[in-house]
Amino acid sequence: ESDEQIEITHFPGSGPVRVQPDLTHLAFEVDSLDEFARHLARLGIKYSDGPHMTSDGTGFAFIDAPEGYEIELIQRGKTSAS
């Protein structure tokens, strides 16, 4: 729920992505980790870790970016603060 905007672009001829050294991973909220896993499967991608779920439906999972950085997907549970 922040004001930051991220633009994802693809420039195959530009060479490897360089990310600042203090970035460990990016995180995005999704409505459903199960639905997102089905979307990934259609693209030939699987979660590299998870999903890990709690009793209230909160969960998280990771996919690995080609450059080795992790992308976290978060699903808020029924009682999680918005």
mmCIF file of N, CA and C in Angstrom:
data_model
loop_
_atom_site.group_PDB
_atom_site.id
_atom_site.type_symbol
_atom_site.label_atom_id
_atom_site.label_comp_id
_atom_site.label_asym_id
_atom_site.label_seq_id
_atom_site.Cartn_x
_atom_site.Cartn_y
_atom_site.Cartn_z
ATOM 1 N N GLU A 1 0.820 -1.197 0.000
ATOM 2 C CA GLU A 1 0.000 0.000 0.000
ATOM 3 C C GLU A 1 0.863 1.259 0.000
ATOM 4 N N SER A 2 1.925 1.218 -0.782
ATOM 5 C CA SER A 2 2.802 2.377 -0.862
ATOM 6 C C SER A 2 2.571 3.102 -2.180
ATOM 7 N N ASP A 3 3.211 4.234 -2.335
ATOM 8 C CA ASP A 3 3.053 5.039 -3.535
ATOM 9 C C ASP A 3 4.104 4.752 -4.596
ATOM 10 N N GLU A 4 5.029 3.830 -4.316
ATOM 11 C CA GLU A 4 6.071 3.525 -5.282
ATOM 12 C C GLU A 4 5.479 2.842 -6.508
ATOM 13 N N GLN A 5 6.100 3.109 -7.647
ATOM 14 C CA GLN A 5 5.707 2.458 -8.883
ATOM 15 C C GLN A 5 6.927 1.770 -9.469
ATOM 16 N N ILE A 6 6.705 0.591 -9.997
ATOM 17 C CA ILE A 6 7.783 -0.167 -10.624
ATOM 18 C C ILE A 6 7.369 -0.459 -12.051
ATOM 19 N N GLU A 7 8.246 -0.172 -12.971
ATOM 20 C CA GLU A 7 8.000 -0.499 -14.370
ATOM 21 C C GLU A 7 8.916 -1.662 -14.733
ATOM 22 N N ILE A 8 8.311 -2.736 -15.217
ATOM 23 C CA ILE A 8 9.089 -3.904 -15.617
ATOM 24 C C ILE A 8 9.216 -3.867 -17.134
ATOM 25 N N THR A 9 10.444 -3.866 -17.597
ATOM 26 C CA THR A 9 10.702 -3.805 -19.030
ATOM 27 C C THR A 9 11.639 -4.929 -19.432
ATOM 28 N N HIS A 10 11.720 -5.171 -20.724
ATOM 29 C CA HIS A 10 12.553 -6.258 -21.235
ATOM 30 C C HIS A 10 13.344 -5.748 -22.425
ATOM 31 N N PHE A 11 14.652 -5.727 -22.296
ATOM 32 C CA PHE A 11 15.549 -5.302 -23.369
ATOM 33 C C PHE A 11 16.604 -6.378 -23.552
ATOM 34 N N PRO A 12 16.329 -7.399 -24.361
ATOM 35 C CA PRO A 12 17.247 -8.542 -24.476
ATOM 36 C C PRO A 12 18.673 -8.162 -24.869
ATOM 37 N N GLY A 13 18.868 -7.139 -25.679
ATOM 38 C CA GLY A 13 20.206 -6.799 -26.126
ATOM 39 C C GLY A 13 20.991 -5.913 -25.186
ATOM 40 N N SER A 14 20.427 -5.573 -24.036
ATOM 41 C CA SER A 14 21.089 -4.604 -23.159
ATOM 42 C C SER A 14 22.096 -5.222 -22.203
ATOM 43 N N GLY A 15 22.195 -6.538 -22.163
ATOM 44 C CA GLY A 15 23.147 -7.175 -21.253
ATOM 45 C C GLY A 15 22.525 -7.486 -19.917
ATOM 46 N N PRO A 16 23.334 -7.959 -18.970
ATOM 47 C CA PRO A 16 22.800 -8.385 -17.672
ATOM 48 C C PRO A 16 22.276 -7.215 -16.843
ATOM 49 N N VAL A 17 21.290 -7.522 -16.019
ATOM 50 C CA VAL A 17 20.710 -6.526 -15.116
ATOM 51 C C VAL A 17 21.684 -6.287 -13.972
ATOM 52 N N ARG A 18 21.864 -5.024 -13.612
ATOM 53 C CA ARG A 18 22.707 -4.680 -12.471
ATOM 54 C C ARG A 18 21.800 -4.061 -11.398
ATOM 55 N N VAL A 19 21.817 -4.698 -10.248
ATOM 56 C CA VAL A 19 20.963 -4.268 -9.144
ATOM 57 C C VAL A 19 21.861 -3.819 -8.002
ATOM 58 N N GLN A 20 21.437 -2.760 -7.294
ATOM 59 C CA GLN A 20 22.267 -2.253 -6.200
ATOM 60 C C GLN A 20 22.522 -3.365 -5.179
ATOM 61 N N PRO A 21 23.678 -3.356 -4.533
ATOM 62 C CA PRO A 21 24.084 -4.457 -3.662
ATOM 63 C C PRO A 21 23.196 -4.659 -2.432
ATOM 64 N N ASP A 22 22.471 -3.636 -1.985
ATOM 65 C CA ASP A 22 21.665 -3.804 -0.777
ATOM 66 C C ASP A 22 20.261 -4.336 -1.060
ATOM 67 N N LEU A 23 19.930 -4.605 -2.323
ATOM 68 C CA LEU A 23 18.621 -5.162 -2.651
ATOM 69 C C LEU A 23 18.673 -6.672 -2.463
ATOM 70 N N THR A 24 17.855 -7.187 -1.556
ATOM 71 C CA THR A 24 17.821 -8.632 -1.356
ATOM 72 C C THR A 24 16.691 -9.276 -2.138
ATOM 73 N N HIS A 25 15.539 -8.602 -2.205
ATOM 74 C CA HIS A 25 14.445 -9.117 -3.013
ATOM 75 C C HIS A 25 13.355 -8.068 -3.154
ATOM 76 N N LEU A 26 12.484 -8.295 -4.117
ATOM 77 C CA LEU A 26 11.285 -7.481 -4.301
ATOM 78 C C LEU A 26 10.101 -8.293 -3.803
ATOM 79 N N ALA A 27 9.049 -7.620 -3.343
ATOM 80 C CA ALA A 27 7.850 -8.315 -2.873
ATOM 81 C C ALA A 27 6.619 -7.671 -3.490
ATOM 82 N N PHE A 28 5.679 -8.522 -3.880
ATOM 83 C CA PHE A 28 4.426 -8.078 -4.474
ATOM 84 C C PHE A 28 3.280 -8.823 -3.806
ATOM 85 N N GLU A 29 2.177 -8.123 -3.569
ATOM 86 C CA GLU A 29 0.989 -8.757 -3.009
ATOM 87 C C GLU A 29 0.151 -9.331 -4.140
ATOM 88 N N VAL A 30 -0.334 -10.553 -3.952
ATOM 89 C CA VAL A 30 -1.229 -11.196 -4.911
ATOM 90 C C VAL A 30 -2.509 -11.581 -4.189
ATOM 91 N N ASP A 31 -3.597 -11.692 -4.931
ATOM 92 C CA ASP A 31 -4.868 -12.083 -4.320
ATOM 93 C C ASP A 31 -4.851 -13.529 -3.857
ATOM 94 N N SER A 32 -4.209 -14.401 -4.637
ATOM 95 C CA SER A 32 -4.200 -15.827 -4.327
ATOM 96 C C SER A 32 -2.889 -16.450 -4.802
ATOM 97 N N LEU A 33 -2.164 -17.062 -3.884
ATOM 98 C CA LEU A 33 -0.937 -17.748 -4.264
ATOM 99 C C LEU A 33 -1.236 -18.956 -5.149
ATOM 100 N N ASP A 34 -2.363 -19.627 -4.919
ATOM 101 C CA ASP A 34 -2.733 -20.765 -5.759
ATOM 102 C C ASP A 34 -2.995 -20.317 -7.195
ATOM 103 N N GLU A 35 -3.764 -19.245 -7.363
ATOM 104 C CA GLU A 35 -4.042 -18.737 -8.707
ATOM 105 C C GLU A 35 -2.763 -18.258 -9.381
ATOM 106 N N PHE A 36 -1.887 -17.611 -8.621
ATOM 107 C CA PHE A 36 -0.637 -17.132 -9.205
ATOM 108 C C PHE A 36 0.246 -18.305 -9.607
ATOM 109 N N ALA A 37 0.227 -19.393 -8.828
ATOM 110 C CA ALA A 37 1.001 -20.592 -9.183
ATOM 111 C C ALA A 37 0.502 -21.173 -10.501
ATOM 112 N N ARG A 38 -0.814 -21.162 -10.724
ATOM 113 C CA ARG A 38 -1.362 -21.642 -12.000
ATOM 114 C C ARG A 38 -0.912 -20.748 -13.150
ATOM 115 N N HIS A 39 -0.895 -19.440 -12.921
ATOM 116 C CA HIS A 39 -0.401 -18.500 -13.934
ATOM 117 C C HIS A 39 1.062 -18.804 -14.261
ATOM 118 N N LEU A 40 1.878 -18.995 -13.220
ATOM 119 C CA LEU A 40 3.286 -19.311 -13.437
ATOM 120 C C LEU A 40 3.450 -20.619 -14.206
ATOM 121 N N ALA A 41 2.644 -21.627 -13.865
ATOM 122 C CA ALA A 41 2.743 -22.928 -14.528
ATOM 123 C C ALA A 41 2.499 -22.798 -16.028
ATOM 124 N N ARG A 42 1.567 -21.936 -16.414
ATOM 125 C CA ARG A 42 1.306 -21.706 -17.842
ATOM 126 C C ARG A 42 2.525 -21.100 -18.530
ATOM 127 N N LEU A 43 3.384 -20.439 -17.769
ATOM 128 C CA LEU A 43 4.610 -19.850 -18.305
ATOM 129 C C LEU A 43 5.819 -20.772 -18.141
ATOM 130 N N GLY A 44 5.596 -21.957 -17.561
ATOM 131 C CA GLY A 44 6.686 -22.895 -17.346
ATOM 132 C C GLY A 44 7.555 -22.561 -16.151
ATOM 133 N N ILE A 45 6.993 -21.839 -15.173
ATOM 134 C CA ILE A 45 7.740 -21.401 -13.985
ATOM 135 C C ILE A 45 7.087 -22.006 -12.749
ATOM 136 N N LYS A 46 7.906 -22.350 -11.757
ATOM 137 C CA LYS A 46 7.407 -22.853 -10.474
ATOM 138 C C LYS A 46 7.959 -21.980 -9.354
ATOM 139 N N TYR A 47 7.264 -22.006 -8.217
ATOM 140 C CA TYR A 47 7.815 -21.357 -7.033
ATOM 141 C C TYR A 47 9.137 -22.025 -6.680
ATOM 142 N N SER A 48 10.115 -21.238 -6.286
ATOM 143 C CA SER A 48 11.388 -21.798 -5.835
ATOM 144 C C SER A 48 11.345 -22.120 -4.346
ATOM 145 N N ASP A 49 10.377 -21.529 -3.629
ATOM 146 C CA ASP A 49 10.202 -21.779 -2.198
ATOM 147 C C ASP A 49 8.756 -21.477 -1.853
ATOM 148 N N GLY A 50 8.100 -22.401 -1.190
ATOM 149 C CA GLY A 50 6.721 -22.175 -0.772
ATOM 150 C C GLY A 50 5.719 -22.732 -1.760
ATOM 151 N N PRO A 51 4.473 -22.392 -1.574
ATOM 152 C CA PRO A 51 3.966 -21.397 -0.627
ATOM 153 C C PRO A 51 3.943 -21.912 0.814
ATOM 154 N N HIS A 52 4.127 -20.970 1.724
ATOM 155 C CA HIS A 52 4.059 -21.231 3.157
ATOM 156 C C HIS A 52 2.837 -20.474 3.663
ATOM 157 N N MET A 53 1.893 -21.199 4.256
ATOM 158 C CA MET A 53 0.623 -20.609 4.659
ATOM 159 C C MET A 53 0.446 -20.681 6.176
ATOM 160 N N THR A 54 -0.303 -19.692 6.724
ATOM 161 C CA THR A 54 -0.676 -19.710 8.133
ATOM 162 C C THR A 54 -2.155 -20.077 8.224
ATOM 163 N N SER A 55 -2.630 -20.290 9.429
ATOM 164 C CA SER A 55 -4.017 -20.712 9.627
ATOM 165 C C SER A 55 -5.027 -19.653 9.197
ATOM 166 N N ASP A 56 -4.639 -18.371 9.159
ATOM 167 C CA ASP A 56 -5.596 -17.331 8.748
ATOM 168 C C ASP A 56 -5.587 -17.073 7.244
ATOM 169 N N GLY A 57 -4.781 -17.842 6.487
ATOM 170 C CA GLY A 57 -4.746 -17.667 5.042
ATOM 171 C C GLY A 57 -3.630 -16.767 4.544
ATOM 172 N N THR A 58 -2.851 -16.204 5.458
ATOM 173 C CA THR A 58 -1.694 -15.425 5.045
ATOM 174 C C THR A 58 -0.641 -16.389 4.509
ATOM 175 N N GLY A 59 0.035 -15.997 3.452
ATOM 176 C CA GLY A 59 1.065 -16.876 2.919
ATOM 177 C C GLY A 59 2.091 -16.119 2.110
ATOM 178 N N PHE A 60 3.186 -16.799 1.834
ATOM 179 C CA PHE A 60 4.204 -16.212 0.981
ATOM 180 C C PHE A 60 4.896 -17.319 0.202
ATOM 181 N N ALA A 61 5.433 -16.936 -0.927
ATOM 182 C CA ALA A 61 6.191 -17.848 -1.782
ATOM 183 C C ALA A 61 7.213 -17.009 -2.533
ATOM 184 N N PHE A 62 8.189 -17.679 -3.129
ATOM 185 C CA PHE A 62 9.244 -16.986 -3.866
ATOM 186 C C PHE A 62 9.419 -17.590 -5.247
ATOM 187 N N ILE A 63 9.796 -16.738 -6.183
ATOM 188 C CA ILE A 63 10.316 -17.186 -7.465
ATOM 189 C C ILE A 63 11.674 -16.524 -7.629
ATOM 190 N N ASP A 64 12.542 -17.163 -8.406
ATOM 191 C CA ASP A 64 13.885 -16.627 -8.623
ATOM 192 C C ASP A 64 13.942 -15.900 -9.952
ATOM 193 N N ALA A 65 14.404 -14.664 -9.924
ATOM 194 C CA ALA A 65 14.627 -13.915 -11.155
ATOM 195 C C ALA A 65 15.841 -14.507 -11.857
ATOM 196 N N PRO A 66 15.932 -14.368 -13.174
ATOM 197 C CA PRO A 66 17.069 -14.938 -13.902
ATOM 198 C C PRO A 66 18.429 -14.479 -13.372
ATOM 199 N N GLU A 67 18.503 -13.280 -12.797
ATOM 200 C CA GLU A 67 19.774 -12.757 -12.291
ATOM 201 C C GLU A 67 20.097 -13.277 -10.906
ATOM 202 N N GLY A 68 19.206 -14.106 -10.325
ATOM 203 C CA GLY A 68 19.467 -14.686 -9.024
ATOM 204 C C GLY A 68 18.778 -13.997 -7.865
ATOM 205 N N TYR A 69 18.121 -12.884 -8.102
ATOM 206 C CA TYR A 69 17.400 -12.214 -7.030
ATOM 207 C C TYR A 69 16.065 -12.890 -6.807
ATOM 208 N N GLU A 70 15.581 -12.829 -5.579
ATOM 209 C CA GLU A 70 14.299 -13.437 -5.261
ATOM 210 C C GLU A 70 13.167 -12.434 -5.413
ATOM 211 N N ILE A 71 12.031 -12.935 -5.857
ATOM 212 C CA ILE A 71 10.807 -12.146 -5.913
ATOM 213 C C ILE A 71 9.818 -12.841 -4.985
ATOM 214 N N GLU A 72 9.339 -12.104 -4.000
ATOM 215 C CA GLU A 72 8.417 -12.652 -3.009
ATOM 216 C C GLU A 72 6.998 -12.304 -3.395
ATOM 217 N N LEU A 73 6.098 -13.273 -3.267
ATOM 218 C CA LEU A 73 4.677 -13.064 -3.486
ATOM 219 C C LEU A 73 3.983 -13.258 -2.154
ATOM 220 N N ILE A 74 3.137 -12.308 -1.779
ATOM 221 C CA ILE A 74 2.483 -12.332 -0.471
ATOM 222 C C ILE A 74 0.978 -12.354 -0.671
ATOM 223 N N GLN A 75 0.315 -13.261 0.043
ATOM 224 C CA GLN A 75 -1.138 -13.308 0.068
ATOM 225 C C GLN A 75 -1.577 -12.941 1.470
ATOM 226 N N ARG A 76 -2.409 -11.922 1.597
ATOM 227 C CA ARG A 76 -2.888 -11.509 2.920
ATOM 228 C C ARG A 76 -4.011 -12.440 3.365
ATOM 229 N N GLY A 77 -3.995 -12.755 4.653
ATOM 230 C CA GLY A 77 -5.028 -13.614 5.226
ATOM 231 C C GLY A 77 -6.292 -12.852 5.557
ATOM 232 N N LYS A 78 -7.268 -13.583 6.046
ATOM 233 C CA LYS A 78 -8.567 -12.994 6.375
ATOM 234 C C LYS A 78 -8.481 -11.948 7.463
ATOM 235 N N THR A 79 -7.557 -12.123 8.414
ATOM 236 C CA THR A 79 -7.469 -11.178 9.528
ATOM 237 C C THR A 79 -6.267 -10.253 9.439
ATOM 238 N N SER A 80 -5.508 -10.340 8.335
ATOM 239 C CA SER A 80 -4.333 -9.466 8.189
ATOM 240 C C SER A 80 -4.775 -8.028 7.990
ATOM 241 N N ALA A 81 -3.999 -7.100 8.519
ATOM 242 C CA ALA A 81 -4.305 -5.678 8.352
ATOM 243 C C ALA A 81 -4.133 -5.295 6.891
ATOM 244 N N SER A 82 -4.991 -4.427 6.410
ATOM 245 C CA SER A 82 -4.915 -3.983 5.015
ATOM 246 C C SER A 82 -3.997 -2.799 4.869
#
